[in-house]
mmCIF file of C-alpha atoms in Angstrom:
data_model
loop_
_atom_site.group_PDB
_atom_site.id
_atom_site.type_symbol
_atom_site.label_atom_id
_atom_site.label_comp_id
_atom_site.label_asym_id
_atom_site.label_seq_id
_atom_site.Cartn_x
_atom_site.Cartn_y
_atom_site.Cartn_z
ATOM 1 C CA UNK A 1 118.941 -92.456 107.377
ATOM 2 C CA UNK A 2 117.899 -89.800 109.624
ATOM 3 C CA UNK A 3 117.732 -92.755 112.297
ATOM 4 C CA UNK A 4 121.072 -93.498 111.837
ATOM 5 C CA UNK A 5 122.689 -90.017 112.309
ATOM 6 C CA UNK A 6 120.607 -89.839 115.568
ATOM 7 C CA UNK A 7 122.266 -92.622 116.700
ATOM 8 C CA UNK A 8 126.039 -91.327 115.596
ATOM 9 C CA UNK A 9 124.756 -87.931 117.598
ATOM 10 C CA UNK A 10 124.136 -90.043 120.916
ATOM 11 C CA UNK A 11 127.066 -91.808 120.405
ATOM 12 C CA UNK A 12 129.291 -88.565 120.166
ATOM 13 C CA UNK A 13 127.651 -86.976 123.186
ATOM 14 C CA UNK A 14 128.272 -90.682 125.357
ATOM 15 C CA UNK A 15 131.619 -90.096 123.976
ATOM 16 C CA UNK A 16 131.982 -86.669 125.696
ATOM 17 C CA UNK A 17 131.008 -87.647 128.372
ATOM 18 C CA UNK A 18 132.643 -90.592 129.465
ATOM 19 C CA UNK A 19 136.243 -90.236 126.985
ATOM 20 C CA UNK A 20 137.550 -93.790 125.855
ATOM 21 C CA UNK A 21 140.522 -94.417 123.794
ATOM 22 C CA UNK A 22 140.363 -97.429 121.277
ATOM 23 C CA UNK A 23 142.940 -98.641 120.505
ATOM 24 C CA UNK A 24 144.235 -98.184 116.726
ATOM 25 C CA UNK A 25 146.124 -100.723 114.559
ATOM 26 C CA UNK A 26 147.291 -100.172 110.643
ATOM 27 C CA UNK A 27 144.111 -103.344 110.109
ATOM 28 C CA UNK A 28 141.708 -101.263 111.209
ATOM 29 C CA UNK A 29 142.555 -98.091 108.879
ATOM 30 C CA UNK A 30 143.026 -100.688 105.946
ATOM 31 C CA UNK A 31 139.509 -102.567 106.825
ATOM 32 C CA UNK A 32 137.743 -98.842 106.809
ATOM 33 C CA UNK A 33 138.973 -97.564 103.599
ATOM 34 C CA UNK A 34 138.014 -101.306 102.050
ATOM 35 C CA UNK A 35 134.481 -100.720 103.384
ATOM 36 C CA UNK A 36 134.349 -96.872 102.575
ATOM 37 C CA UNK A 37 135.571 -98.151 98.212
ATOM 38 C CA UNK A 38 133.025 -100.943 98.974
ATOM 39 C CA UNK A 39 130.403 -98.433 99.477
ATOM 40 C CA UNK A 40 130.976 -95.693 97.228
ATOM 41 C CA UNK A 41 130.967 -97.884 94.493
ATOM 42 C CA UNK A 42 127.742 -99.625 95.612
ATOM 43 C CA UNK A 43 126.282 -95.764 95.629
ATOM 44 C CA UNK A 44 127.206 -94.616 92.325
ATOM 45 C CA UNK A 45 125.857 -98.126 90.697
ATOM 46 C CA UNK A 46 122.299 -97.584 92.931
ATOM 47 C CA UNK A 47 122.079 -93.578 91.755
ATOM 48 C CA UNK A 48 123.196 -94.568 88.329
ATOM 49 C CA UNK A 49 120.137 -96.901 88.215
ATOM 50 C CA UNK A 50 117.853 -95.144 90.326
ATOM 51 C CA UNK A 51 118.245 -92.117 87.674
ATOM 52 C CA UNK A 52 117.676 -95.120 84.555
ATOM 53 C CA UNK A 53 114.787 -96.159 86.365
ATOM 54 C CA UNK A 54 113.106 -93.367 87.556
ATOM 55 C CA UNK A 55 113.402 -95.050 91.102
ATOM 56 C CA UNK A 56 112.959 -92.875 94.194
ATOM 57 C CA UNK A 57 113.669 -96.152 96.196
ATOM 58 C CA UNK A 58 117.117 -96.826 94.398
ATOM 59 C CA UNK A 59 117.789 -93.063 94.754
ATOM 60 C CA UNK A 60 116.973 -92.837 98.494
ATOM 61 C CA UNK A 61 118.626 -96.347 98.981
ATOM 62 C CA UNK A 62 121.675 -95.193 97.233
ATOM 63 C CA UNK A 63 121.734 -91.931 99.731
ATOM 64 C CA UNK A 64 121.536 -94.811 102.818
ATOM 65 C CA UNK A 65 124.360 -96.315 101.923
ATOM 66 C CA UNK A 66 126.280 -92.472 101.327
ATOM 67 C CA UNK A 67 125.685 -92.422 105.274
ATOM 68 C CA UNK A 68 128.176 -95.322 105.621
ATOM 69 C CA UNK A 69 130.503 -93.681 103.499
ATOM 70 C CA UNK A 70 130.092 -90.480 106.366
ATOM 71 C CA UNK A 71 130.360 -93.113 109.087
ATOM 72 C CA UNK A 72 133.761 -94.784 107.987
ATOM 73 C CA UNK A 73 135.083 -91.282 107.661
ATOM 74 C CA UNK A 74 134.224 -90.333 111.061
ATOM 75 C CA UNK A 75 136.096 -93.641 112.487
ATOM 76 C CA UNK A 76 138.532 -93.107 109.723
ATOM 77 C CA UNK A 77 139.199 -88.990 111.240
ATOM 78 C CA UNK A 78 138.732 -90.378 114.814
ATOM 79 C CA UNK A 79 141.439 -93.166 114.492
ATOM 80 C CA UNK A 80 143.805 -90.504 113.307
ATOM 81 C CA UNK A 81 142.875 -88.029 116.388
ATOM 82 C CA UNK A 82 143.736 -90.899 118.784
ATOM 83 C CA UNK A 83 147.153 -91.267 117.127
ATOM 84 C CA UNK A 84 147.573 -87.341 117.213
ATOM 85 C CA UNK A 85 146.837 -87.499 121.132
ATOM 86 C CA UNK A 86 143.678 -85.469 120.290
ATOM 87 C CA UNK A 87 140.649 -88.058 121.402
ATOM 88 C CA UNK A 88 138.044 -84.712 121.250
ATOM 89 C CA UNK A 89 138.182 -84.827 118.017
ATOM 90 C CA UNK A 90 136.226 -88.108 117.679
ATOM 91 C CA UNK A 91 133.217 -86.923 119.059
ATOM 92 C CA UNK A 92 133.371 -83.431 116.958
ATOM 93 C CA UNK A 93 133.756 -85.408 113.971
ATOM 94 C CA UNK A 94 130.719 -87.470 114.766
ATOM 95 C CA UNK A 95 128.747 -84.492 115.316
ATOM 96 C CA UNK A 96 129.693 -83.031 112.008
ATOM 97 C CA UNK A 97 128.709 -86.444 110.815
ATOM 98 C CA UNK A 98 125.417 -86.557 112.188
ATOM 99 C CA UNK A 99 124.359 -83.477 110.789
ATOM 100 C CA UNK A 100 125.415 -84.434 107.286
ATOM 101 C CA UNK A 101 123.324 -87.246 107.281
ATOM 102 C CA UNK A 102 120.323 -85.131 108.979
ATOM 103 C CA UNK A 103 120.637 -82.916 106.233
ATOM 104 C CA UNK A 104 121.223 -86.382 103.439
ATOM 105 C CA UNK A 105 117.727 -87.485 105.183
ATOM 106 C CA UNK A 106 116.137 -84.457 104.461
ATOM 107 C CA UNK A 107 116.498 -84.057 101.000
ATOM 108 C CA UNK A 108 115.792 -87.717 100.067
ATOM 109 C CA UNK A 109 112.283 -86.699 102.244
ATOM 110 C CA UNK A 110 112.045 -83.258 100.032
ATOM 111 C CA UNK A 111 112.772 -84.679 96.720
ATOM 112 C CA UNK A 112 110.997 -87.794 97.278
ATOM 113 C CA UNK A 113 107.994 -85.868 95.823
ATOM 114 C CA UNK A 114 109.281 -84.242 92.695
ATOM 115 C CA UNK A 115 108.557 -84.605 89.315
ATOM 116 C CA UNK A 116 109.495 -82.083 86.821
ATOM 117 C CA UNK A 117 106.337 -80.345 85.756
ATOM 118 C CA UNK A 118 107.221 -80.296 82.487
ATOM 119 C CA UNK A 119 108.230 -83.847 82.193
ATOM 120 C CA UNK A 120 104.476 -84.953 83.635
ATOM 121 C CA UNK A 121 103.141 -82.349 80.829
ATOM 122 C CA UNK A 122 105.214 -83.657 77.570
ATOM 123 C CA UNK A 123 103.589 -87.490 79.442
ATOM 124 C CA UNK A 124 100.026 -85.622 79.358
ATOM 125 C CA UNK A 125 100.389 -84.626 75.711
ATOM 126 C CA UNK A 126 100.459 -88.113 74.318
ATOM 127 C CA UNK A 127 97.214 -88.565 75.397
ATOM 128 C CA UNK A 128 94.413 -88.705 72.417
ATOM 129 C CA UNK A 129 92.250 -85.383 72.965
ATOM 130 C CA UNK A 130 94.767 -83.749 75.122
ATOM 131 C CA UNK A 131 95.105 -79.768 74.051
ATOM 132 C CA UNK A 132 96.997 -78.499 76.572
ATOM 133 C CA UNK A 133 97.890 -78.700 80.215
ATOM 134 C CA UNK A 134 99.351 -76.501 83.632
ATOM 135 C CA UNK A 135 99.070 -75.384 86.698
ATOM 136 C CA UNK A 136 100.819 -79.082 87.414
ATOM 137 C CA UNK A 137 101.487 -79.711 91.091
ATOM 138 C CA UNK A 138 103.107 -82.469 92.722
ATOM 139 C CA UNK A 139 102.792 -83.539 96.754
ATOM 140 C CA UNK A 140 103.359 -86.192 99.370
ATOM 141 C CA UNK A 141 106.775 -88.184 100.223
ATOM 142 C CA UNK A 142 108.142 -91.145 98.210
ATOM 143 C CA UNK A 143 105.876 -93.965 97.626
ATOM 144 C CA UNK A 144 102.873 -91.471 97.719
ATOM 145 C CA UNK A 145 102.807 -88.573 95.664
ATOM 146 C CA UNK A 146 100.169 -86.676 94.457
ATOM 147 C CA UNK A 147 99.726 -84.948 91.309
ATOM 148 C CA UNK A 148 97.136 -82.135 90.086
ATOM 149 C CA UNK A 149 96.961 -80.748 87.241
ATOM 150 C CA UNK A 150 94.584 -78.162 85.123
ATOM 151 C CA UNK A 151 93.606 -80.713 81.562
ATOM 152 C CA UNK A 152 92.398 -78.388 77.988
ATOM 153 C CA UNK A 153 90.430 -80.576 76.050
ATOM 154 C CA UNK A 154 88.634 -79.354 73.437
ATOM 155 C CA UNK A 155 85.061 -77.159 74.127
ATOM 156 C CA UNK A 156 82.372 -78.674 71.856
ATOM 157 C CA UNK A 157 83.604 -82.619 73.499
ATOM 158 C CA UNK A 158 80.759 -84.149 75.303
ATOM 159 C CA UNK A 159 80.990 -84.255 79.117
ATOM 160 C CA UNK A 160 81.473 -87.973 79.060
ATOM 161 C CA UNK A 161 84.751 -87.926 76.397
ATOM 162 C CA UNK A 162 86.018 -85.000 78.592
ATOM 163 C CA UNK A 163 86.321 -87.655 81.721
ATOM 164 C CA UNK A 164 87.396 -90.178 79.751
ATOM 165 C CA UNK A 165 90.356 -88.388 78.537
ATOM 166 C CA UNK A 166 90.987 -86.955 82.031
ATOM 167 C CA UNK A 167 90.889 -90.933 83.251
ATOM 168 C CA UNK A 168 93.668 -92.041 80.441
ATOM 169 C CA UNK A 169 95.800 -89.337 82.009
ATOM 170 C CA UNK A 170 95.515 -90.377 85.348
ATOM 171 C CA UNK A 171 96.019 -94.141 84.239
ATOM 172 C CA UNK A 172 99.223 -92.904 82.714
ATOM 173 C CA UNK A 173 101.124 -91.315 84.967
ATOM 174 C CA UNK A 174 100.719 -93.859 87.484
ATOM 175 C CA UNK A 175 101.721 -96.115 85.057
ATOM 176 C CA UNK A 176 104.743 -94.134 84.181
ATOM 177 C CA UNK A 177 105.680 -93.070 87.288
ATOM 178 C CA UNK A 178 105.532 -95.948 90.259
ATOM 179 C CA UNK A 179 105.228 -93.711 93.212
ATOM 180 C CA UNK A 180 102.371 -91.854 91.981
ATOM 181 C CA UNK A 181 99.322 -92.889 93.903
ATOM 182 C CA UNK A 182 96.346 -89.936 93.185
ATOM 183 C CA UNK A 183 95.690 -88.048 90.112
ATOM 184 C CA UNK A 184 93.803 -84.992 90.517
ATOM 185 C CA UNK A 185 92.171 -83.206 86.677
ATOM 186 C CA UNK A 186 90.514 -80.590 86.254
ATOM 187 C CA UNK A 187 89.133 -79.880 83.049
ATOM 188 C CA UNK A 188 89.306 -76.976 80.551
ATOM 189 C CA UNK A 189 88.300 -75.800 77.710
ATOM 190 C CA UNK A 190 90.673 -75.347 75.551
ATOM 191 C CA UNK A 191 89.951 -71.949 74.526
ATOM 192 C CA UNK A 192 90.166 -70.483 77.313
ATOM 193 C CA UNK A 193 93.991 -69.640 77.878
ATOM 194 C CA UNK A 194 95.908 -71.310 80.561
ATOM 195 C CA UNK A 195 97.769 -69.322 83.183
ATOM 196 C CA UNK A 196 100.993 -70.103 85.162
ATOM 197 C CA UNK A 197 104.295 -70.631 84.026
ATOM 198 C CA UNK A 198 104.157 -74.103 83.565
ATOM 199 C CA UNK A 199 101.785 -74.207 80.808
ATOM 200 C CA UNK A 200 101.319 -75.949 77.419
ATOM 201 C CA UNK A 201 99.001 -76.329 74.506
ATOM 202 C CA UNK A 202 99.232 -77.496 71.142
ATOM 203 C CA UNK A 203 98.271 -75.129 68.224
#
């Protein structure tokens, strides 16, 4: 995404610099609005089941195809600046364009990576032995995230049914969650009380 609003930026400053005025027929509005329908109701059904899914790649897909939405509008606002005998507008407009989809790109980048800490910590819960978990972190870009986490398992355990549990954990959140690629535990007792405000323990 971030590619493509380089290449709208470029085209806007070739624009500037060497003016050219297309030339603009009632098709080529109709044809624009088609695409920009075309697309926004390809977004909403990739969101919609990028949400269901818990898919960062439908999500980030869905945010792709939001660009051409931006696009169409900037040929869509440029069109009409040719017809108002104002042909610096078209280049503006594709500037404004550009940095919409910069900032798009960005977030997809930035969110790539989250997962509510309290979602992963009701997921942690389910797990046999489990007494309580925080200090939950998540890291890394889509396809790669990281998670680590602070585990309270109960004191008197042996060492060996301590990892174990702190193993089922990390086999289910990758399981849950496809991106996830490392699992980081560190074990607790649970008596000792957990700090940080994303904390949880069972009575």
């Amino acid at each position: 995404m971030i590619f493509v609003g380089i290449e709208i930026l470029q085209s806007a400053l070739n624009r500037f610099l060497a003016p050219s005025v297309p030339e603009v027929t009632a098709i080529s509005f109709l044809i624009i609005l088609g695409t920009m329908c075309i697309n926004y109701l390809v977004t909403r059904y990739e969101y919609n089941q990028g949400e269901s899914l818990r898919s960062q790649v439908l999500i980030a897909d869905s945010m792709h195809t939001k660009s051409d939405i931006y696009v169409s509008l900037s040929v869509v606002v440029s069109l009409a600046a040719v017809v108002l005998v104002f042909p610096l507008m078209d280049p503006l407009i594709a500037i404004v364009i550009a940095f919409i989809i910069f900032r798009a790109g960005y977030r997809i980048i930035k969110e790539g990576s989250r997962i509510e800490e309290e979602e992963i910590c009701n997921l942690v819960m389910t797990v046999e032995g489990v007494k309580g978990c925080h200090k939950i972190r998540t890291r890394g870009s889509m396809g790669d995230i990281k998670i680590d986490m602070h585990l309270l398992v109960q004191s008197d355990i042996p060492l060996e049914d301590a990892h174990l549990i702190a193993h089922k954990v990390s086999k289910k959140l990758k399981s849950e969650y496809k991106d996830v690629s490392d699992v980081v535990v560190h074990l607790e007792p649970s008596s000792q009380r957990p700090q940080g405000s994303n904390s949880k323990k069972t009575s």
